[in-house]
mmCIF file with all atom_site columns, C-alpha atoms in Angstrom:
data_model
loop_
_atom_site.group_PDB
_atom_site.id
_atom_site.type_symbol
_atom_site.label_atom_id
_atom_site.label_alt_id
_atom_site.label_comp_id
_atom_site.label_asym_id
_atom_site.label_entity_id
_atom_site.label_seq_id
_atom_site.pdbx_PDB_ins_code
_atom_site.Cartn_x
_atom_site.Cartn_y
_atom_site.Cartn_z
_atom_site.occupancy
_atom_site.B_iso_or_equiv
_atom_site.pdbx_formal_charge
_atom_site.auth_seq_id
_atom_site.auth_comp_id
_atom_site.auth_asym_id
_atom_site.auth_atom_id
_atom_site.pdbx_PDB_model_num
ATOM 1   C CA . UNK X 1 1   ? -76.312 80.883  7.274   1.00 0.00 ? 7   UNK X CA 1
ATOM 2   C CA . UNK X 1 2   ? -74.281 84.047  7.840   1.00 0.00 ? 8   UNK X CA 1
ATOM 3   C CA . UNK X 1 3   ? -71.185 84.866  5.842   1.00 0.00 ? 9   UNK X CA 1
ATOM 4   C CA . UNK X 1 4   ? -67.697 84.730  7.335   1.00 0.00 ? 10  UNK X CA 1
ATOM 5   C CA . UNK X 1 5   ? -66.277 88.008  8.581   1.00 0.00 ? 11  UNK X CA 1
ATOM 6   C CA . UNK X 1 6   ? -62.810 89.179  9.457   1.00 0.00 ? 12  UNK X CA 1
ATOM 7   C CA . UNK X 1 7   ? -61.722 88.657  13.040  1.00 0.00 ? 13  UNK X CA 1
ATOM 8   C CA . UNK X 1 8   ? -58.876 91.146  12.600  1.00 0.00 ? 14  UNK X CA 1
ATOM 9   C CA . UNK X 1 9   ? -58.962 94.761  13.691  1.00 0.00 ? 15  UNK X CA 1
ATOM 10  C CA . UNK X 1 10  ? -56.964 97.878  12.999  1.00 0.00 ? 16  UNK X CA 1
ATOM 11  C CA . UNK X 1 11  ? -57.038 101.359 14.455  1.00 0.00 ? 17  UNK X CA 1
ATOM 12  C CA . UNK X 1 12  ? -55.781 102.862 11.185  1.00 0.00 ? 18  UNK X CA 1
ATOM 13  C CA . UNK X 1 13  ? -57.852 103.233 8.031   1.00 0.00 ? 19  UNK X CA 1
ATOM 14  C CA . UNK X 1 14  ? -57.890 104.737 4.545   1.00 0.00 ? 20  UNK X CA 1
ATOM 15  C CA . UNK X 1 15  ? -61.304 106.331 3.988   1.00 0.00 ? 21  UNK X CA 1
ATOM 16  C CA . UNK X 1 16  ? -63.544 103.573 5.447   1.00 0.00 ? 22  UNK X CA 1
ATOM 17  C CA . UNK X 1 17  ? -61.242 100.627 4.656   1.00 0.00 ? 23  UNK X CA 1
ATOM 18  C CA . UNK X 1 18  ? -58.962 99.174  7.343   1.00 0.00 ? 24  UNK X CA 1
ATOM 19  C CA . UNK X 1 19  ? -55.250 99.607  6.843   1.00 0.00 ? 25  UNK X CA 1
ATOM 20  C CA . UNK X 1 20  ? -54.104 96.124  7.841   1.00 0.00 ? 26  UNK X CA 1
ATOM 21  C CA . UNK X 1 21  ? -50.528 94.913  7.806   1.00 0.00 ? 27  UNK X CA 1
ATOM 22  C CA . UNK X 1 22  ? -49.776 91.532  6.253   1.00 0.00 ? 28  UNK X CA 1
ATOM 23  C CA . UNK X 1 23  ? -46.835 89.348  5.301   1.00 0.00 ? 29  UNK X CA 1
ATOM 24  C CA . UNK X 1 24  ? -45.467 90.559  1.968   1.00 0.00 ? 30  UNK X CA 1
ATOM 25  C CA . UNK X 1 25  ? -42.373 90.659  -0.229  1.00 0.00 ? 31  UNK X CA 1
ATOM 26  C CA . UNK X 1 26  ? -43.693 93.472  -2.415  1.00 0.00 ? 32  UNK X CA 1
ATOM 27  C CA . UNK X 1 27  ? -42.940 97.176  -2.151  1.00 0.00 ? 33  UNK X CA 1
ATOM 28  C CA . UNK X 1 28  ? -45.721 99.375  -0.898  1.00 0.00 ? 34  UNK X CA 1
ATOM 29  C CA . UNK X 1 29  ? -47.116 101.094 2.167   1.00 0.00 ? 35  UNK X CA 1
ATOM 30  C CA . UNK X 1 30  ? -47.087 97.865  4.218   1.00 0.00 ? 36  UNK X CA 1
ATOM 31  C CA . UNK X 1 31  ? -43.514 97.245  5.289   1.00 0.00 ? 37  UNK X CA 1
ATOM 32  C CA . UNK X 1 32  ? -43.723 95.023  8.351   1.00 0.00 ? 38  UNK X CA 1
ATOM 33  C CA . UNK X 1 33  ? -46.394 92.736  9.680   1.00 0.00 ? 39  UNK X CA 1
ATOM 34  C CA . UNK X 1 34  ? -47.806 94.145  12.883  1.00 0.00 ? 40  UNK X CA 1
ATOM 35  C CA . UNK X 1 35  ? -48.649 91.338  15.336  1.00 0.00 ? 41  UNK X CA 1
ATOM 36  C CA . UNK X 1 36  ? -51.901 93.040  16.322  1.00 0.00 ? 42  UNK X CA 1
ATOM 37  C CA . UNK X 1 37  ? -53.130 92.359  12.775  1.00 0.00 ? 43  UNK X CA 1
ATOM 38  C CA . UNK X 1 38  ? -52.763 88.594  13.113  1.00 0.00 ? 44  UNK X CA 1
ATOM 39  C CA . UNK X 1 39  ? -55.584 86.218  13.873  1.00 0.00 ? 45  UNK X CA 1
ATOM 40  C CA . UNK X 1 40  ? -55.894 85.066  17.459  1.00 0.00 ? 46  UNK X CA 1
ATOM 41  C CA . UNK X 1 41  ? -57.216 81.872  18.993  1.00 0.00 ? 47  UNK X CA 1
ATOM 42  C CA . UNK X 1 42  ? -57.894 79.227  16.335  1.00 0.00 ? 48  UNK X CA 1
ATOM 43  C CA . UNK X 1 43  ? -56.506 81.364  13.488  1.00 0.00 ? 49  UNK X CA 1
ATOM 44  C CA . UNK X 1 44  ? -53.036 81.770  14.945  1.00 0.00 ? 50  UNK X CA 1
ATOM 45  C CA . UNK X 1 45  ? -50.773 83.747  12.626  1.00 0.00 ? 51  UNK X CA 1
ATOM 46  C CA . UNK X 1 46  ? -53.406 84.411  9.949   1.00 0.00 ? 52  UNK X CA 1
ATOM 47  C CA . UNK X 1 47  ? -53.271 87.832  8.272   1.00 0.00 ? 53  UNK X CA 1
ATOM 48  C CA . UNK X 1 48  ? -56.005 89.552  6.224   1.00 0.00 ? 54  UNK X CA 1
ATOM 49  C CA . UNK X 1 49  ? -55.019 87.873  2.939   1.00 0.00 ? 55  UNK X CA 1
ATOM 50  C CA . UNK X 1 50  ? -54.957 84.437  4.569   1.00 0.00 ? 56  UNK X CA 1
ATOM 51  C CA . UNK X 1 51  ? -58.413 85.156  5.971   1.00 0.00 ? 57  UNK X CA 1
ATOM 52  C CA . UNK X 1 52  ? -59.784 86.147  2.564   1.00 0.00 ? 58  UNK X CA 1
ATOM 53  C CA . UNK X 1 53  ? -58.438 82.942  1.003   1.00 0.00 ? 59  UNK X CA 1
ATOM 54  C CA . UNK X 1 54  ? -59.607 80.830  3.940   1.00 0.00 ? 60  UNK X CA 1
ATOM 55  C CA . UNK X 1 55  ? -63.171 82.197  3.802   1.00 0.00 ? 61  UNK X CA 1
ATOM 56  C CA . UNK X 1 56  ? -63.334 82.477  -0.004  1.00 0.00 ? 62  UNK X CA 1
ATOM 57  C CA . UNK X 1 57  ? -65.085 79.187  -0.789  1.00 0.00 ? 63  UNK X CA 1
ATOM 58  C CA . UNK X 1 58  ? -67.791 79.845  1.788   1.00 0.00 ? 64  UNK X CA 1
ATOM 59  C CA . UNK X 1 59  ? -68.296 83.557  1.122   1.00 0.00 ? 65  UNK X CA 1
ATOM 60  C CA . UNK X 1 60  ? -68.378 83.350  -2.677  1.00 0.00 ? 66  UNK X CA 1
ATOM 61  C CA . UNK X 1 61  ? -71.876 81.857  -2.572  1.00 0.00 ? 67  UNK X CA 1
ATOM 62  C CA . UNK X 1 62  ? -73.437 84.905  -0.906  1.00 0.00 ? 68  UNK X CA 1
ATOM 63  C CA . UNK X 1 63  ? -75.310 87.477  -2.950  1.00 0.00 ? 69  UNK X CA 1
ATOM 64  C CA . UNK X 1 64  ? -75.132 89.962  -0.082  1.00 0.00 ? 70  UNK X CA 1
ATOM 65  C CA . UNK X 1 65  ? -72.603 90.546  2.657   1.00 0.00 ? 71  UNK X CA 1
ATOM 66  C CA . UNK X 1 66  ? -73.228 92.424  5.887   1.00 0.00 ? 72  UNK X CA 1
ATOM 67  C CA . UNK X 1 67  ? -70.224 94.580  6.759   1.00 0.00 ? 73  UNK X CA 1
ATOM 68  C CA . UNK X 1 68  ? -69.398 94.264  10.451  1.00 0.00 ? 74  UNK X CA 1
ATOM 69  C CA . UNK X 1 69  ? -66.007 95.994  10.442  1.00 0.00 ? 75  UNK X CA 1
ATOM 70  C CA . UNK X 1 70  ? -63.763 98.019  8.177   1.00 0.00 ? 76  UNK X CA 1
ATOM 71  C CA . UNK X 1 71  ? -61.651 94.878  7.652   1.00 0.00 ? 77  UNK X CA 1
ATOM 72  C CA . UNK X 1 72  ? -64.681 93.233  6.010   1.00 0.00 ? 78  UNK X CA 1
ATOM 73  C CA . UNK X 1 73  ? -64.290 95.669  3.128   1.00 0.00 ? 79  UNK X CA 1
ATOM 74  C CA . UNK X 1 74  ? -60.875 94.158  2.421   1.00 0.00 ? 80  UNK X CA 1
ATOM 75  C CA . UNK X 1 75  ? -62.411 90.669  2.576   1.00 0.00 ? 81  UNK X CA 1
ATOM 76  C CA . UNK X 1 76  ? -65.026 91.765  0.013   1.00 0.00 ? 82  UNK X CA 1
ATOM 77  C CA . UNK X 1 77  ? -62.432 93.273  -2.326  1.00 0.00 ? 83  UNK X CA 1
ATOM 78  C CA . UNK X 1 78  ? -60.068 90.299  -2.055  1.00 0.00 ? 84  UNK X CA 1
ATOM 79  C CA . UNK X 1 79  ? -62.904 87.807  -2.626  1.00 0.00 ? 85  UNK X CA 1
ATOM 80  C CA . UNK X 1 80  ? -63.757 89.585  -5.867  1.00 0.00 ? 86  UNK X CA 1
ATOM 81  C CA . UNK X 1 81  ? -60.065 89.772  -6.781  1.00 0.00 ? 87  UNK X CA 1
ATOM 82  C CA . UNK X 1 82  ? -59.566 86.033  -6.149  1.00 0.00 ? 88  UNK X CA 1
ATOM 83  C CA . UNK X 1 83  ? -62.359 85.325  -8.648  1.00 0.00 ? 89  UNK X CA 1
ATOM 84  C CA . UNK X 1 84  ? -60.463 87.415  -11.217 1.00 0.00 ? 90  UNK X CA 1
ATOM 85  C CA . UNK X 1 85  ? -57.304 85.437  -10.421 1.00 0.00 ? 91  UNK X CA 1
ATOM 86  C CA . UNK X 1 86  ? -59.130 82.143  -10.905 1.00 0.00 ? 92  UNK X CA 1
ATOM 87  C CA . UNK X 1 87  ? -60.398 83.306  -14.310 1.00 0.00 ? 93  UNK X CA 1
ATOM 88  C CA . UNK X 1 88  ? -56.780 83.892  -15.364 1.00 0.00 ? 94  UNK X CA 1
ATOM 89  C CA . UNK X 1 89  ? -55.538 80.631  -13.851 1.00 0.00 ? 95  UNK X CA 1
ATOM 90  C CA . UNK X 1 90  ? -58.123 78.606  -15.799 1.00 0.00 ? 96  UNK X CA 1
ATOM 91  C CA . UNK X 1 91  ? -56.344 79.523  -19.022 1.00 0.00 ? 97  UNK X CA 1
ATOM 92  C CA . UNK X 1 92  ? -52.867 78.516  -17.757 1.00 0.00 ? 98  UNK X CA 1
ATOM 93  C CA . UNK X 1 93  ? -51.240 75.129  -18.181 1.00 0.00 ? 99  UNK X CA 1
ATOM 94  C CA . UNK X 1 94  ? -48.731 75.393  -15.351 1.00 0.00 ? 100 UNK X CA 1
ATOM 95  C CA . UNK X 1 95  ? -47.841 77.379  -12.257 1.00 0.00 ? 101 UNK X CA 1
ATOM 96  C CA . UNK X 1 96  ? -45.173 79.523  -13.956 1.00 0.00 ? 102 UNK X CA 1
ATOM 97  C CA . UNK X 1 97  ? -47.634 80.704  -16.603 1.00 0.00 ? 103 UNK X CA 1
ATOM 98  C CA . UNK X 1 98  ? -50.212 81.398  -13.895 1.00 0.00 ? 104 UNK X CA 1
ATOM 99  C CA . UNK X 1 99  ? -47.756 83.419  -11.805 1.00 0.00 ? 105 UNK X CA 1
ATOM 100 C CA . UNK X 1 100 ? -46.890 85.525  -14.870 1.00 0.00 ? 106 UNK X CA 1
ATOM 101 C CA . UNK X 1 101 ? -50.572 86.113  -15.671 1.00 0.00 ? 107 UNK X CA 1
ATOM 102 C CA . UNK X 1 102 ? -51.410 86.999  -12.080 1.00 0.00 ? 108 UNK X CA 1
ATOM 103 C CA . UNK X 1 103 ? -48.405 89.321  -11.798 1.00 0.00 ? 109 UNK X CA 1
ATOM 104 C CA . UNK X 1 104 ? -49.682 91.218  -14.822 1.00 0.00 ? 110 UNK X CA 1
ATOM 105 C CA . UNK X 1 105 ? -53.206 91.277  -13.382 1.00 0.00 ? 111 UNK X CA 1
ATOM 106 C CA . UNK X 1 106 ? -51.964 92.613  -10.038 1.00 0.00 ? 112 UNK X CA 1
ATOM 107 C CA . UNK X 1 107 ? -50.073 95.559  -11.514 1.00 0.00 ? 113 UNK X CA 1
ATOM 108 C CA . UNK X 1 108 ? -52.461 96.351  -14.362 1.00 0.00 ? 114 UNK X CA 1
ATOM 109 C CA . UNK X 1 109 ? -54.623 99.476  -14.210 1.00 0.00 ? 115 UNK X CA 1
ATOM 110 C CA . UNK X 1 110 ? -57.467 99.077  -11.717 1.00 0.00 ? 116 UNK X CA 1
ATOM 111 C CA . UNK X 1 111 ? -60.153 101.350 -10.341 1.00 0.00 ? 117 UNK X CA 1
ATOM 112 C CA . UNK X 1 112 ? -60.297 102.422 -6.708  1.00 0.00 ? 118 UNK X CA 1
ATOM 113 C CA . UNK X 1 113 ? -63.183 103.801 -4.644  1.00 0.00 ? 119 UNK X CA 1
ATOM 114 C CA . UNK X 1 114 ? -64.423 107.047 -6.127  1.00 0.00 ? 120 UNK X CA 1
ATOM 115 C CA . UNK X 1 115 ? -63.558 106.092 -9.717  1.00 0.00 ? 121 UNK X CA 1
ATOM 116 C CA . UNK X 1 116 ? -66.723 105.938 -11.841 1.00 0.00 ? 122 UNK X CA 1
ATOM 117 C CA . UNK X 1 117 ? -66.114 102.309 -12.921 1.00 0.00 ? 123 UNK X CA 1
ATOM 118 C CA . UNK X 1 118 ? -65.282 100.973 -9.441  1.00 0.00 ? 124 UNK X CA 1
ATOM 119 C CA . UNK X 1 119 ? -68.039 98.404  -8.776  1.00 0.00 ? 125 UNK X CA 1
ATOM 120 C CA . UNK X 1 120 ? -68.107 98.864  -4.984  1.00 0.00 ? 126 UNK X CA 1
ATOM 121 C CA . UNK X 1 121 ? -68.602 102.622 -4.676  1.00 0.00 ? 127 UNK X CA 1
ATOM 122 C CA . UNK X 1 122 ? -71.656 101.979 -2.508  1.00 0.00 ? 128 UNK X CA 1
ATOM 123 C CA . UNK X 1 123 ? -69.528 100.036 -0.011  1.00 0.00 ? 129 UNK X CA 1
ATOM 124 C CA . UNK X 1 124 ? -66.296 102.067 0.013   1.00 0.00 ? 130 UNK X CA 1
ATOM 125 C CA . UNK X 1 125 ? -65.822 105.770 0.656   1.00 0.00 ? 131 UNK X CA 1
ATOM 126 C CA . UNK X 1 126 ? -63.889 107.880 -1.783  1.00 0.00 ? 132 UNK X CA 1
ATOM 127 C CA . UNK X 1 127 ? -60.481 109.036 -0.481  1.00 0.00 ? 133 UNK X CA 1
ATOM 128 C CA . UNK X 1 128 ? -60.623 112.658 0.649   1.00 0.00 ? 134 UNK X CA 1
ATOM 129 C CA . UNK X 1 129 ? -57.194 113.913 -0.444  1.00 0.00 ? 135 UNK X CA 1
ATOM 130 C CA . UNK X 1 130 ? -54.731 113.234 -3.249  1.00 0.00 ? 136 UNK X CA 1
ATOM 131 C CA . UNK X 1 131 ? -52.300 111.714 -0.721  1.00 0.00 ? 137 UNK X CA 1
ATOM 132 C CA . UNK X 1 132 ? -55.022 109.391 0.607   1.00 0.00 ? 138 UNK X CA 1
ATOM 133 C CA . UNK X 1 133 ? -55.903 108.434 -2.982  1.00 0.00 ? 139 UNK X CA 1
ATOM 134 C CA . UNK X 1 134 ? -52.290 107.516 -3.732  1.00 0.00 ? 140 UNK X CA 1
ATOM 135 C CA . UNK X 1 135 ? -51.967 105.599 -0.450  1.00 0.00 ? 141 UNK X CA 1
ATOM 136 C CA . UNK X 1 136 ? -55.149 103.638 -1.212  1.00 0.00 ? 142 UNK X CA 1
ATOM 137 C CA . UNK X 1 137 ? -54.030 102.819 -4.764  1.00 0.00 ? 143 UNK X CA 1
ATOM 138 C CA . UNK X 1 138 ? -50.618 101.567 -3.628  1.00 0.00 ? 144 UNK X CA 1
ATOM 139 C CA . UNK X 1 139 ? -52.135 99.659  -0.678  1.00 0.00 ? 145 UNK X CA 1
ATOM 140 C CA . UNK X 1 140 ? -54.671 97.890  -2.926  1.00 0.00 ? 146 UNK X CA 1
ATOM 141 C CA . UNK X 1 141 ? -51.928 97.118  -5.454  1.00 0.00 ? 147 UNK X CA 1
ATOM 142 C CA . UNK X 1 142 ? -49.766 95.589  -2.718  1.00 0.00 ? 148 UNK X CA 1
ATOM 143 C CA . UNK X 1 143 ? -52.769 93.539  -1.523  1.00 0.00 ? 149 UNK X CA 1
ATOM 144 C CA . UNK X 1 144 ? -53.358 92.351  -5.107  1.00 0.00 ? 150 UNK X CA 1
ATOM 145 C CA . UNK X 1 145 ? -49.705 91.379  -5.620  1.00 0.00 ? 151 UNK X CA 1
ATOM 146 C CA . UNK X 1 146 ? -49.460 89.372  -2.405  1.00 0.00 ? 152 UNK X CA 1
ATOM 147 C CA . UNK X 1 147 ? -52.867 87.759  -2.904  1.00 0.00 ? 153 UNK X CA 1
ATOM 148 C CA . UNK X 1 148 ? -51.877 86.722  -6.450  1.00 0.00 ? 154 UNK X CA 1
ATOM 149 C CA . UNK X 1 149 ? -48.815 84.839  -5.240  1.00 0.00 ? 155 UNK X CA 1
ATOM 150 C CA . UNK X 1 150 ? -50.686 83.125  -2.417  1.00 0.00 ? 156 UNK X CA 1
ATOM 151 C CA . UNK X 1 151 ? -53.625 82.068  -4.563  1.00 0.00 ? 157 UNK X CA 1
ATOM 152 C CA . UNK X 1 152 ? -51.280 80.674  -7.255  1.00 0.00 ? 158 UNK X CA 1
ATOM 153 C CA . UNK X 1 153 ? -49.500 78.625  -4.592  1.00 0.00 ? 159 UNK X CA 1
ATOM 154 C CA . UNK X 1 154 ? -52.811 77.378  -3.192  1.00 0.00 ? 160 UNK X CA 1
ATOM 155 C CA . UNK X 1 155 ? -54.358 76.478  -6.553  1.00 0.00 ? 161 UNK X CA 1
ATOM 156 C CA . UNK X 1 156 ? -51.240 74.665  -7.794  1.00 0.00 ? 162 UNK X CA 1
ATOM 157 C CA . UNK X 1 157 ? -50.745 72.455  -4.716  1.00 0.00 ? 163 UNK X CA 1
ATOM 158 C CA . UNK X 1 158 ? -51.553 69.436  -6.884  1.00 0.00 ? 164 UNK X CA 1
ATOM 159 C CA . UNK X 1 159 ? -49.169 66.573  -7.664  1.00 0.00 ? 165 UNK X CA 1
ATOM 160 C CA . UNK X 1 160 ? -49.780 66.680  -11.430 1.00 0.00 ? 166 UNK X CA 1
ATOM 161 C CA . UNK X 1 161 ? -48.844 70.354  -11.875 1.00 0.00 ? 167 UNK X CA 1
ATOM 162 C CA . UNK X 1 162 ? -52.327 71.272  -13.056 1.00 0.00 ? 168 UNK X CA 1
ATOM 163 C CA . UNK X 1 163 ? -54.551 73.777  -11.264 1.00 0.00 ? 169 UNK X CA 1
ATOM 164 C CA . UNK X 1 164 ? -56.880 72.281  -8.681  1.00 0.00 ? 170 UNK X CA 1
ATOM 165 C CA . UNK X 1 165 ? -60.381 71.828  -10.038 1.00 0.00 ? 171 UNK X CA 1
ATOM 166 C CA . UNK X 1 166 ? -61.640 72.471  -6.503  1.00 0.00 ? 172 UNK X CA 1
ATOM 167 C CA . UNK X 1 167 ? -60.445 76.055  -6.915  1.00 0.00 ? 173 UNK X CA 1
ATOM 168 C CA . UNK X 1 168 ? -60.974 76.741  -10.609 1.00 0.00 ? 174 UNK X CA 1
ATOM 169 C CA . UNK X 1 169 ? -64.621 75.685  -10.387 1.00 0.00 ? 175 UNK X CA 1
ATOM 170 C CA . UNK X 1 170 ? -65.241 79.022  -8.618  1.00 0.00 ? 176 UNK X CA 1
ATOM 171 C CA . UNK X 1 171 ? -64.006 81.143  -11.551 1.00 0.00 ? 177 UNK X CA 1
ATOM 172 C CA . UNK X 1 172 ? -67.527 81.569  -12.907 1.00 0.00 ? 178 UNK X CA 1
ATOM 173 C CA . UNK X 1 173 ? -69.072 82.596  -9.575  1.00 0.00 ? 179 UNK X CA 1
ATOM 174 C CA . UNK X 1 174 ? -70.151 86.161  -8.893  1.00 0.00 ? 180 UNK X CA 1
ATOM 175 C CA . UNK X 1 175 ? -69.807 87.219  -5.284  1.00 0.00 ? 181 UNK X CA 1
ATOM 176 C CA . UNK X 1 176 ? -72.540 89.733  -4.391  1.00 0.00 ? 182 UNK X CA 1
ATOM 177 C CA . UNK X 1 177 ? -73.475 89.665  -8.109  1.00 0.00 ? 183 UNK X CA 1
ATOM 178 C CA . UNK X 1 178 ? -70.482 91.933  -8.771  1.00 0.00 ? 184 UNK X CA 1
ATOM 179 C CA . UNK X 1 179 ? -67.368 91.545  -10.879 1.00 0.00 ? 185 UNK X CA 1
ATOM 180 C CA . UNK X 1 180 ? -64.167 93.621  -10.654 1.00 0.00 ? 186 UNK X CA 1
ATOM 181 C CA . UNK X 1 181 ? -63.646 93.239  -14.383 1.00 0.00 ? 187 UNK X CA 1
ATOM 182 C CA . UNK X 1 182 ? -65.948 94.876  -16.848 1.00 0.00 ? 188 UNK X CA 1
ATOM 183 C CA . UNK X 1 183 ? -68.421 92.982  -19.039 1.00 0.00 ? 189 UNK X CA 1
ATOM 184 C CA . UNK X 1 184 ? -66.763 90.572  -21.442 1.00 0.00 ? 190 UNK X CA 1
ATOM 185 C CA . UNK X 1 185 ? -63.477 90.321  -19.513 1.00 0.00 ? 191 UNK X CA 1
#
């Protein structure tokens, strides 16, 4: 069974990663959602973060992932990031605590393509200039911030205020046998 790939396209990129617009309330390089970056047909109004969350439960089981577009690189990164979010959420008793934890996770120091500890250097190209490096770092941070809020809302859709076990059960999974956090984290 093949993995799920992004149906979204963009004619702008940072190194070999698509520069997709998405709905966000956070400051960063993405200011407005561009309608061309929304899902068409059956995924009406879905942006790249929605797609990553939508395909997460299916894609997380794959040990390899064939990249069919530059947007798939964002899906890969966000799938790995969602796993990190779920690890944090497991330790939280309520949504407010989870939002605080995920906010800290989103803005904490993280590696980008080209950094020696970035686990996906074989998939992503290193930015060529200092400006491109800064743009990529701020773009990934904005993706992380928006994804954190959306995943917290999705996981805490329960009536009892506890995280959904149907989401937290994926915290121990390793997509593509890779983890964004180092060993022991």
